[in-house]
CSV table of C-alpha atoms in Angstrom, one decimal:
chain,number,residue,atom,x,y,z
E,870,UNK,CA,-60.9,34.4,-37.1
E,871,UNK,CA,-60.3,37.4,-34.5
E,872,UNK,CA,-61.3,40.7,-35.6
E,873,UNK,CA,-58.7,42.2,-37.2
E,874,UNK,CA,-59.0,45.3,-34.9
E,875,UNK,CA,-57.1,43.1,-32.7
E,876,UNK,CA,-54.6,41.8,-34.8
E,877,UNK,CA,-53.7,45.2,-36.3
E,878,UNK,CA,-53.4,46.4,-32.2
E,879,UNK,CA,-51.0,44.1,-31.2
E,880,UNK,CA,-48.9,44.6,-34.7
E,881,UNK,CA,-49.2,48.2,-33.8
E,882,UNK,CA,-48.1,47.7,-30.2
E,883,UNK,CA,-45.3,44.9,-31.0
E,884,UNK,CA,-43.5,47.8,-33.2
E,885,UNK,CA,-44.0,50.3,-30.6
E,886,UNK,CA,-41.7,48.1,-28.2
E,887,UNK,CA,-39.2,47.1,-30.5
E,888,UNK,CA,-40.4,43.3,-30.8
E,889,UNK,CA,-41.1,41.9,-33.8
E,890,UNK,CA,-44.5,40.3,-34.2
E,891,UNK,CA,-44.7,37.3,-36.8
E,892,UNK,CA,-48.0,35.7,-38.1
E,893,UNK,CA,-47.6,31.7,-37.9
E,894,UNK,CA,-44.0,32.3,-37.2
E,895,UNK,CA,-43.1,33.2,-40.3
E,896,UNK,CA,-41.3,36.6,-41.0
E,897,UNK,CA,-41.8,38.7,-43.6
E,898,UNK,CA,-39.5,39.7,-46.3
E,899,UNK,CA,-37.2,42.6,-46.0
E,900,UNK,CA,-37.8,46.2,-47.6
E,901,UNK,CA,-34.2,45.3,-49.6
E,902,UNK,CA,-35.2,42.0,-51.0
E,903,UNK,CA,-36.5,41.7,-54.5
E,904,UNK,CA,-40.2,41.4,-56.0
E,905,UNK,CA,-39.4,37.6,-56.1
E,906,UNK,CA,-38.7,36.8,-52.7
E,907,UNK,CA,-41.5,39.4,-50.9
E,908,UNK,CA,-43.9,36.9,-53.6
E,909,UNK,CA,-42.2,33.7,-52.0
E,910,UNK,CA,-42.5,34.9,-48.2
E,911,UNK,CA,-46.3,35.9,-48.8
E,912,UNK,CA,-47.4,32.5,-50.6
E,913,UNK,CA,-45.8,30.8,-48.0
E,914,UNK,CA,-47.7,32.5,-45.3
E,915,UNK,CA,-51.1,32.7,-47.4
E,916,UNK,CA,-50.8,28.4,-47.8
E,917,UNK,CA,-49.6,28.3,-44.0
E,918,UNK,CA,-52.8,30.5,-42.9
E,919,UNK,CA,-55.6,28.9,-46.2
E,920,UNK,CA,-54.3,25.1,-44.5
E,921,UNK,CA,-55.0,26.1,-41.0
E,922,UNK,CA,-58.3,27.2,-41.5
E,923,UNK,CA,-59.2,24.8,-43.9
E,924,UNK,CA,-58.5,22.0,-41.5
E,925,UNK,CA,-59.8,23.6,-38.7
E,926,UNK,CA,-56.7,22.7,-36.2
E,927,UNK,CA,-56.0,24.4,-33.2
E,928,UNK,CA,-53.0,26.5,-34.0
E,929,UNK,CA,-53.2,28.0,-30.1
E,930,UNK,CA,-55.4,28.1,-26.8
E,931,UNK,CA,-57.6,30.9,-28.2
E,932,UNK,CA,-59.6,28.5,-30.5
E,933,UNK,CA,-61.9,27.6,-27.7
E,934,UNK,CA,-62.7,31.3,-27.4
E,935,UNK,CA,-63.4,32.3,-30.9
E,936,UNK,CA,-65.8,29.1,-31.2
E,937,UNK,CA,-68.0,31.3,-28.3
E,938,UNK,CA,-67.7,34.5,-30.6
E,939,UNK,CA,-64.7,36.0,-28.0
E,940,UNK,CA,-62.0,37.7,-30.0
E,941,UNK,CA,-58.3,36.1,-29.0
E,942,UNK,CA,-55.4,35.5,-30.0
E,943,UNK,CA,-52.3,33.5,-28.9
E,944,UNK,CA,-48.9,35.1,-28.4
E,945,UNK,CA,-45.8,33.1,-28.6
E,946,UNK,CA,-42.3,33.9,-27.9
E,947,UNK,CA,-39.7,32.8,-30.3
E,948,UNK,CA,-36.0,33.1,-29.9
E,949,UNK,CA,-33.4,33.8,-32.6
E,950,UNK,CA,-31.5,30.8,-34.2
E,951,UNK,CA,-27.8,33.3,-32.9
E,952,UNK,CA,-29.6,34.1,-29.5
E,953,UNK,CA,-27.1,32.4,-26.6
E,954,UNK,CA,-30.0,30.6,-25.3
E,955,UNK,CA,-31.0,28.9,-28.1
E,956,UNK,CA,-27.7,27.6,-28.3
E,957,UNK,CA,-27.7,26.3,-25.2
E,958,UNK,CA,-31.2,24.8,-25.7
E,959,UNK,CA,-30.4,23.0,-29.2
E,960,UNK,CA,-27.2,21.6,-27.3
E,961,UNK,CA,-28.3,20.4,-24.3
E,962,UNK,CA,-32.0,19.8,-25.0
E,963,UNK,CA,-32.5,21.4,-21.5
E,964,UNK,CA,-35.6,24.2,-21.4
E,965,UNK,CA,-34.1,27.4,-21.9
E,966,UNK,CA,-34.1,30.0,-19.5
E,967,UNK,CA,-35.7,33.2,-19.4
E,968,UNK,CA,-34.9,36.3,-21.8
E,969,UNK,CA,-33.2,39.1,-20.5
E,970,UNK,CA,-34.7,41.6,-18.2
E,971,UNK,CA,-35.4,44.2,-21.1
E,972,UNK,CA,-37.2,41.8,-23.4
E,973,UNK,CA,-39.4,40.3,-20.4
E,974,UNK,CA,-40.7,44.3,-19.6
E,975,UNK,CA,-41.2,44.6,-23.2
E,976,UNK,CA,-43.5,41.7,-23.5
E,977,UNK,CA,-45.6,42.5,-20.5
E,978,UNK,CA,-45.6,46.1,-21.5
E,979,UNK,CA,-47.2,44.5,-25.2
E,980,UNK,CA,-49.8,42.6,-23.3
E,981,UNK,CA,-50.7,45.2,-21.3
E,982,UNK,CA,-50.9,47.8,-23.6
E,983,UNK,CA,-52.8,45.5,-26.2
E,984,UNK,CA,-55.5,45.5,-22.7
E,985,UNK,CA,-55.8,48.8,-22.2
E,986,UNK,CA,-56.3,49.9,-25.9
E,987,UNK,CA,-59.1,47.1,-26.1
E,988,UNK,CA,-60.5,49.0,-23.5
E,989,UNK,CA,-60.3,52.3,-24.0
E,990,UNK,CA,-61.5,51.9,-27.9
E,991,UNK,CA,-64.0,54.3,-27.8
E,992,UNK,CA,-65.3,53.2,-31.3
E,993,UNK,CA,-64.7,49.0,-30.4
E,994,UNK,CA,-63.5,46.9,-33.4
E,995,UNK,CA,-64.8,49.2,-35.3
E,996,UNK,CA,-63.6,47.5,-38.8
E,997,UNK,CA,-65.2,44.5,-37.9
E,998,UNK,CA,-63.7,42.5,-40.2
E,999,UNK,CA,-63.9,38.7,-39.3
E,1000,UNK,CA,-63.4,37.3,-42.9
E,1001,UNK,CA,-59.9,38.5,-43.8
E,1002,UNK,CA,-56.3,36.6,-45.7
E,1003,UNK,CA,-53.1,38.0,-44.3
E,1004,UNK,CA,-50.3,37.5,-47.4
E,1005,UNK,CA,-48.1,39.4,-44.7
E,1006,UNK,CA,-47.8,40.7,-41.9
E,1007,UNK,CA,-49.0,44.4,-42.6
E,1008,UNK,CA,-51.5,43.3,-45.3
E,1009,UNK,CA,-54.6,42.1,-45.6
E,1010,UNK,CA,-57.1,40.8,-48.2
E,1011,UNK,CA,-60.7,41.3,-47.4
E,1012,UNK,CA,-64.0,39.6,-48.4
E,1013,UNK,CA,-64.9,41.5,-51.0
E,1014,UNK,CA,-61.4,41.2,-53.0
E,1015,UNK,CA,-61.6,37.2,-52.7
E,1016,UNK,CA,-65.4,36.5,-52.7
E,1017,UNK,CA,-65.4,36.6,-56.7
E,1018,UNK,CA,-63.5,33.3,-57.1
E,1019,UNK,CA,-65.9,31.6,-54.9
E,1020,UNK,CA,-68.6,32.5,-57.7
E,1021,UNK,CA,-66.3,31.9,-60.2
E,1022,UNK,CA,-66.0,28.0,-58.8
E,1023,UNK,CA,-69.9,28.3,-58.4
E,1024,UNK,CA,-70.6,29.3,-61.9
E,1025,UNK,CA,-68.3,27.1,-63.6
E,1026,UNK,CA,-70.3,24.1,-61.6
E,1027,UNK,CA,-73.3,25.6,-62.8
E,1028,UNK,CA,-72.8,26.3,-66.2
E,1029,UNK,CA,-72.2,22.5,-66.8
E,1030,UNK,CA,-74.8,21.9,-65.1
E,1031,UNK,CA,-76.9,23.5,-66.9
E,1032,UNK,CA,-75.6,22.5,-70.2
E,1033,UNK,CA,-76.1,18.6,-69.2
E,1034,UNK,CA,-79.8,18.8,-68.4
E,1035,UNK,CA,-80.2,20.5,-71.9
E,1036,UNK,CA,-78.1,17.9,-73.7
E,1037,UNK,CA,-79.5,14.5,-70.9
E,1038,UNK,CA,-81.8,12.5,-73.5
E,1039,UNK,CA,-82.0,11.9,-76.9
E,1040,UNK,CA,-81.8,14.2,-79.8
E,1041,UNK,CA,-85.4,13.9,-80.6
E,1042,UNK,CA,-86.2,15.8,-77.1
E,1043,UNK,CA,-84.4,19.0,-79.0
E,1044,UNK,CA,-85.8,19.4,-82.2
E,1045,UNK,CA,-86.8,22.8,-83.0
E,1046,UNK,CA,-89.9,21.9,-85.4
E,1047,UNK,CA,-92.9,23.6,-84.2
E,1048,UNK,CA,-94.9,20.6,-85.3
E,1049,UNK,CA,-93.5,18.2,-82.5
E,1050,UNK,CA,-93.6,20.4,-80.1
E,1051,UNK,CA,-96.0,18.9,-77.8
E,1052,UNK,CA,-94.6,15.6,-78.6
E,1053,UNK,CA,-91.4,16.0,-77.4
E,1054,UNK,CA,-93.0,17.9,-74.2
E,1055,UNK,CA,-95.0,14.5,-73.5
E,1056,UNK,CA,-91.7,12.5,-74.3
E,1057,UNK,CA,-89.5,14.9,-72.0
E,1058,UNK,CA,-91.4,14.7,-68.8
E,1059,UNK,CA,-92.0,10.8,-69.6
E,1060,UNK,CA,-88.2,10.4,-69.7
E,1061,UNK,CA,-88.0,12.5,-66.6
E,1062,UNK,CA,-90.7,10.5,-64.6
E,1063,UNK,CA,-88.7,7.1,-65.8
E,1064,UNK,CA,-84.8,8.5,-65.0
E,1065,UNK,CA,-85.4,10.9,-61.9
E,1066,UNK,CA,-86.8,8.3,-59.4
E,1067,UNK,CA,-83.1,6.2,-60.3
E,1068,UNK,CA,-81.3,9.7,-60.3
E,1069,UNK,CA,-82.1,10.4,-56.7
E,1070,UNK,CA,-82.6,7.0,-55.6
E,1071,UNK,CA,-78.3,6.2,-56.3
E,1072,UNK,CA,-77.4,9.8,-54.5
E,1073,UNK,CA,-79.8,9.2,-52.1
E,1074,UNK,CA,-78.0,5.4,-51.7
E,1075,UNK,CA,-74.2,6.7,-51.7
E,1076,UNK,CA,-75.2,9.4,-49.4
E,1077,UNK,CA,-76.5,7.1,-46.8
E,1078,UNK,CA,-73.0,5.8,-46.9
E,1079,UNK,CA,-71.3,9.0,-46.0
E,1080,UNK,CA,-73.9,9.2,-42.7
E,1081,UNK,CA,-72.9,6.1,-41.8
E,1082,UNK,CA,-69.1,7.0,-41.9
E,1083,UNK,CA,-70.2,10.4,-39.7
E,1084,UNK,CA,-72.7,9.0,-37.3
E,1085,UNK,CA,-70.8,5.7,-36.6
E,1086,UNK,CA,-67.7,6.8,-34.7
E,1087,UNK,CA,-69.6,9.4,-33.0
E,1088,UNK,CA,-71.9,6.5,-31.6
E,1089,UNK,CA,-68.8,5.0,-30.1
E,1090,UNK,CA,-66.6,6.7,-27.3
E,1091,UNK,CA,-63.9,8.5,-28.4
E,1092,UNK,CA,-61.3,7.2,-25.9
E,1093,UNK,CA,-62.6,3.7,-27.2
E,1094,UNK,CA,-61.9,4.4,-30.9
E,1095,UNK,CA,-57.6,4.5,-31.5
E,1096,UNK,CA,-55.8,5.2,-34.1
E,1097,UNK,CA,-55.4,2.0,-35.5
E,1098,UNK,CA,-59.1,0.8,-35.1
E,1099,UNK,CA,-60.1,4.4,-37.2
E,1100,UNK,CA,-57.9,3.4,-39.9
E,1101,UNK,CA,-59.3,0.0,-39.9
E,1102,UNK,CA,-62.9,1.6,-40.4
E,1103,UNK,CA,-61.9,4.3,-42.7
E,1104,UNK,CA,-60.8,1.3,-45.0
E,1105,UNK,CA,-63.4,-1.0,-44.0
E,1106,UNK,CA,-66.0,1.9,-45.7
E,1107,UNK,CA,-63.6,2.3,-48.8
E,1108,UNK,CA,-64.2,-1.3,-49.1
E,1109,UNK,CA,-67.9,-0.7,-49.0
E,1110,UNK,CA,-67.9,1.6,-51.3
E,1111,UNK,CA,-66.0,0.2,-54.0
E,1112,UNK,CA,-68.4,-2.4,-53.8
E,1113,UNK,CA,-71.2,0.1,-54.2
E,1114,UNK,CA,-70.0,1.9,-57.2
E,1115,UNK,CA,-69.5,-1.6,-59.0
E,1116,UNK,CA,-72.7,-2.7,-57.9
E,1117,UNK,CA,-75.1,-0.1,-59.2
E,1118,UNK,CA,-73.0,0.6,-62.2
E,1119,UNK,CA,-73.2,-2.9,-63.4
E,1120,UNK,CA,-77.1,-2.4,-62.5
E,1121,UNK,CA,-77.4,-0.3,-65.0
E,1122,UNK,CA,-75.1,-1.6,-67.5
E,1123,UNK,CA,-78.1,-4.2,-68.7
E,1124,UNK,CA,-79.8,-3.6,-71.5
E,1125,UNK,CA,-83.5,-3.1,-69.9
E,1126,UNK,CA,-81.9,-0.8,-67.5
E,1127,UNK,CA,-80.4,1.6,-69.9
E,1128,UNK,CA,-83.1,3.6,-70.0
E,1129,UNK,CA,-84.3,3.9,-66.7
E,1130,UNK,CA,-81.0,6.4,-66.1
E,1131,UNK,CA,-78.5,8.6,-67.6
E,1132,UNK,CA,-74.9,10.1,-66.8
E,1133,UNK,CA,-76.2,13.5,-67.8
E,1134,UNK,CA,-79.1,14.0,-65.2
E,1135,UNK,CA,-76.9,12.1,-62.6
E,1136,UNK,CA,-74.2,14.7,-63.2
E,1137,UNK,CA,-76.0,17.7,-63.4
E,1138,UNK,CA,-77.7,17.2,-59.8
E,1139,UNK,CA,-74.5,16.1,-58.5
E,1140,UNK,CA,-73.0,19.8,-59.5
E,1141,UNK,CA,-75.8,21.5,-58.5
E,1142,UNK,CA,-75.7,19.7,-54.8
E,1143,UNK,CA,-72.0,21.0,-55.0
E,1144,UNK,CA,-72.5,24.2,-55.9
E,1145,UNK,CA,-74.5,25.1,-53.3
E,1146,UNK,CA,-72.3,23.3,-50.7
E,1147,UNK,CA,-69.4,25.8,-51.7
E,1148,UNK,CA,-71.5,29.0,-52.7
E,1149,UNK,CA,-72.3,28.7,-48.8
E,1150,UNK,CA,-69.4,27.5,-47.2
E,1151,UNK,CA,-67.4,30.4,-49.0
E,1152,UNK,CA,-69.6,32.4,-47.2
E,1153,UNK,CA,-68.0,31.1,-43.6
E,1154,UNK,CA,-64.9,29.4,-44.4
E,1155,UNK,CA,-63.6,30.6,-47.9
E,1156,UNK,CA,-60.0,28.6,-47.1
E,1157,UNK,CA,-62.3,25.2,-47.2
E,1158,UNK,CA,-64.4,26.2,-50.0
E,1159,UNK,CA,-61.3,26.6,-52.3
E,1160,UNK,CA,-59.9,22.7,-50.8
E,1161,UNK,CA,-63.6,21.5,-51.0
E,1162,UNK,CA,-63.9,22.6,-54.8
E,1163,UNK,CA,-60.4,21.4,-55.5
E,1164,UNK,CA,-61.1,18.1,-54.3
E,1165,UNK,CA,-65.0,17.5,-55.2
E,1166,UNK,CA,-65.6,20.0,-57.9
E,1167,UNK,CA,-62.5,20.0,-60.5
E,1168,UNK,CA,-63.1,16.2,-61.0
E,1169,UNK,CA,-66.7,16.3,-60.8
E,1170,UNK,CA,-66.4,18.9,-64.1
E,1171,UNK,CA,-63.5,16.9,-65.4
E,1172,UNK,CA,-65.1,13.3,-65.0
E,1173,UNK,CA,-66.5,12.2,-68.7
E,1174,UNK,CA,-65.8,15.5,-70.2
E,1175,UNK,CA,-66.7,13.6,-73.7
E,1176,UNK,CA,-69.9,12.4,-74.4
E,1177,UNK,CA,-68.5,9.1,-76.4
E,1178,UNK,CA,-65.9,7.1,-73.8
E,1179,UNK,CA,-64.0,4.3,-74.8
E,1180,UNK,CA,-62.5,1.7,-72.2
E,1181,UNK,CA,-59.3,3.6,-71.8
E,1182,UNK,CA,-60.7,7.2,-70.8
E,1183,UNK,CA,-63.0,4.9,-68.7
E,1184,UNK,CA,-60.2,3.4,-66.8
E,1185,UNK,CA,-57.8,6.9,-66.8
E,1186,UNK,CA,-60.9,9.0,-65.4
E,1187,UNK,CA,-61.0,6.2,-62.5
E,1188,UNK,CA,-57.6,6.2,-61.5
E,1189,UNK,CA,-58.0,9.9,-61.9
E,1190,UNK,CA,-60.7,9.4,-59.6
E,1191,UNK,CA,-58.9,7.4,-57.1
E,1192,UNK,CA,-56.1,9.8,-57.0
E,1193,UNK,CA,-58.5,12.5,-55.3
E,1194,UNK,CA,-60.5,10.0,-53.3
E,1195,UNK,CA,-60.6,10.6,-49.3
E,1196,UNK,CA,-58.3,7.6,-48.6
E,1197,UNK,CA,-55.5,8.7,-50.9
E,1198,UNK,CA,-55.8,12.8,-49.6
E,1199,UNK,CA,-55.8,11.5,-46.0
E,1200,UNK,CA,-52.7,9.1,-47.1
E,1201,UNK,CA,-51.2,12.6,-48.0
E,1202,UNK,CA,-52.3,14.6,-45.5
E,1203,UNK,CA,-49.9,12.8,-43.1
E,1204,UNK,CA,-46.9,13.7,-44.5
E,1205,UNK,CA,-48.2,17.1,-44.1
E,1206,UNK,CA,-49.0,16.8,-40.3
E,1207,UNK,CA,-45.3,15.0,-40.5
E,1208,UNK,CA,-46.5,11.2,-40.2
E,1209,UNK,CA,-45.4,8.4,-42.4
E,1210,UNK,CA,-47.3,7.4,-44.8
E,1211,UNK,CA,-47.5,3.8,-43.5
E,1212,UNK,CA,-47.5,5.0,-39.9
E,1213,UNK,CA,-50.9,3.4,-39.7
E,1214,UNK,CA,-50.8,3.7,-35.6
E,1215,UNK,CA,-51.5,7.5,-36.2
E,1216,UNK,CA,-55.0,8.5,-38.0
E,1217,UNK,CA,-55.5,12.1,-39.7
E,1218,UNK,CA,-59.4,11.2,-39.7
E,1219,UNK,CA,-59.3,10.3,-35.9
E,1220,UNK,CA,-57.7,13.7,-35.4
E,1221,UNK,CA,-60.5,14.8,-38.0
E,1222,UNK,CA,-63.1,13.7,-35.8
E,1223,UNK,CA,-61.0,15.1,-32.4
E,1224,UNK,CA,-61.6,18.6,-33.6
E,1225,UNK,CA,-65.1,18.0,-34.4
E,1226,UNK,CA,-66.5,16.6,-31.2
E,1227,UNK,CA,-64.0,19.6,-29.3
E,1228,UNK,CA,-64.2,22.4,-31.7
E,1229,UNK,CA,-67.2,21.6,-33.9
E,1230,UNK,CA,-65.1,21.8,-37.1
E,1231,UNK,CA,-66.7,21.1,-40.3
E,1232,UNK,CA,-63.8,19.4,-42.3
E,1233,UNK,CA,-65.2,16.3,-40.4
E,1234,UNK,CA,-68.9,16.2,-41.4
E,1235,UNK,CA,-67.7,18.1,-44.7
E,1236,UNK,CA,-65.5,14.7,-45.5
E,1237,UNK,CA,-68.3,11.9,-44.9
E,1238,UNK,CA,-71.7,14.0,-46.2
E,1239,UNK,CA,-69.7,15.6,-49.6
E,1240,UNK,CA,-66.3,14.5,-50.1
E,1241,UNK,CA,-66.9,10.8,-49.8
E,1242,UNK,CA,-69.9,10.8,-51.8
E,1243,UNK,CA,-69.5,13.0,-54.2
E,1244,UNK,CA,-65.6,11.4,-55.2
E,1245,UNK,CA,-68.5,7.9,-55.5
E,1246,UNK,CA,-71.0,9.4,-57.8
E,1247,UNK,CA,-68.0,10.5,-59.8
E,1248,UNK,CA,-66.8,6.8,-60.2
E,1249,UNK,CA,-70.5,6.0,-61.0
E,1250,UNK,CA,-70.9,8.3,-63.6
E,1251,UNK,CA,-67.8,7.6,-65.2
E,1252,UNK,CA,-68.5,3.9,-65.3
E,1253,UNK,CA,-71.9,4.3,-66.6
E,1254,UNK,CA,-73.5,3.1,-69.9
């Protein structure tokens, strides 16, 4: 994000000169209007700012800039829906023509005057706030008002966690009799030295996945890899990975292989690996943090909420699964970039990987190395004995 020295400037400036400046287009909500509709108008432009950053799309030509740490921002001129020109334009299709002479000396006057205070701040940026939400255009929510839900996804992650490495085991492992104690020490850590070796052996597995899905169509050149050769792949490795989950889950569904793993200790490290994923990445991109956790963490907490299953909360926490696994969010994310859903000559995870080999975004690498894996260790623990 731009310091918001600069965007309060040219809000400052823009009122100054009589033209009214609008953050993603959208404009704000009258002083008349009711508590309602100010509410409506400032969700719509917190969602329109929380997607845009969460993606990591260029939204103008000052993303190149900000990825070198050089405060911009883009200006662009809108026209009212009654002005004569749009008229004209939405009637003829022809590019409209110039604004009158007044608002053309306004705007130059804007960008000028946005220039010469950057200049002559004697104090410069002196906020320095880089981690900001605008819910308007006058208003802004900083770190410190927002940071607490990031701990309060953290802890919730962590809690469980914490509970299923007490609980993983049998109930012999927790007696409280002080005469078994050093029994059950001795049987702990020789259930840990028979379990932990499978625990991390299966994330370690489905995680080599998820580099393969990052490091593959990197290898290849990007003019090379179309849109309908990426959606080929991305459901080539879905393939693969159903595969996978059925593979080591039937593994362990033997009876000699019972033992060597449980669902507890599998889900416990899985929240811990997730917790720390969005403690840090709230840190530098709180708008993917919260999508991250909705997508990864919510059904990682919610997946076999109940120690005793039975084949139908098996089969509804898959589908549940399924539902928030990469292939159906990137089946929805193109009716939010305005695609068809069976449009398969345009790829969200080819435009995915665009803004990572341009702009270094991490939705990309965020999506095979944590989304992907995470969504399968779900499905195994859910199908587990």
């Amino acid at each position: 994000l731009p310091n918001l020295d600069l965007v309060n400037i040219v809000q400052y400036i823009s009122r100054v000169e009589c033209i009214p400046a609008y953050l993603h287009g959208i404009v704000d909500a009258p002083r008349s209007a009711t508590w309602l509709e100010k509410y409506k108008r400032s969700a719509q432009l917190l969602l329109r700012q929380v997607s845009s950053l969460a993606i990591g799309r260029s939204v103008g030509v000052h993303a190149p800039f900000l990825r070198y740490r050089i405060d911009a921002l883009t200006l662009s001129g809108l026209v009212r829906p009654t002005d004569p020109v749009s008229k004209e334009y939405l009637s003829t299709g022809e590019a409209p023509v110039l604004p009158t002479s007044f608002a053309i000396r306004s705007i130059g006057r804007t960008v000028e005057s946005t220039l010469r205070s950057l200049n002559n701040l004697l104090e410069h940026f002196h906020q320095s706030f880089f981690f900001y939400i605008l819910p308007a255009n006058e208003k802004y929510i900083s770190i410190g008002d927002y940071i607490p839900a990031a701990g309060l996804m953290v802890a919730s992650l962590l809690f469980q966690a914490m509970h299923l490495w007490w609980m993983q085991g049998s109930d012999d492992m927790r007696s409280d009799s002080p005469v078994t104690r050093i029994e059950r020490i001795n049987t702990y850590y020789a259930f840990l030295r028979r379990t932990l070796p499978n625990t991390i052996g299966i994330i370690v597995r489905v995680h080599f996945l998820g580099a393969v899905l990052l490091v593959a169509p990197i290898a290849v050149p990007y003019a090379m890899l179309t849109n309908t050769t990426s959606t080929a792949y991305v459901f080539t490795m879905a393939l693969a990975s159903v595969s996978m989950v059925l593979h080591i889950s039937d593994i362990y569904w033997a009876e000699h292989a019972r033992r060597m793993v449980d669902w507890k200790q599998l889900k416990a490290a899985v929240e811990l690996y997730v917790a720390v994923v969005v403690g840090c990445l709230s840190v530098m991109n709180f708008s993917l943090a919260i999508i991250l956790f909705g997508v990864t963490g919510l059904p990682l907490v919610l997946t076999r909420v109940w120690t005793s299953t039975t084949k139908i909360s098996r089969i509804a926490n898959v589908f549940m699964l399924l539902l928030a696994s990469p292939i159906c969010t990137l089946v929805l994310s193109r009716a939010a970039l305005g695609l068809s859903p069976l449009d398969f000559t345009s790829s969200p995870f080819r435009m995915f990987l665009g803004d990572f080999c341009h702009f270094g975004s991490l939705a990309y690498p965020l999506v095979c190395l944590v989304y992907w894996p995470v969504n399968l260790l779900c499905m195994i623990v859910a199908l587990m004995p």
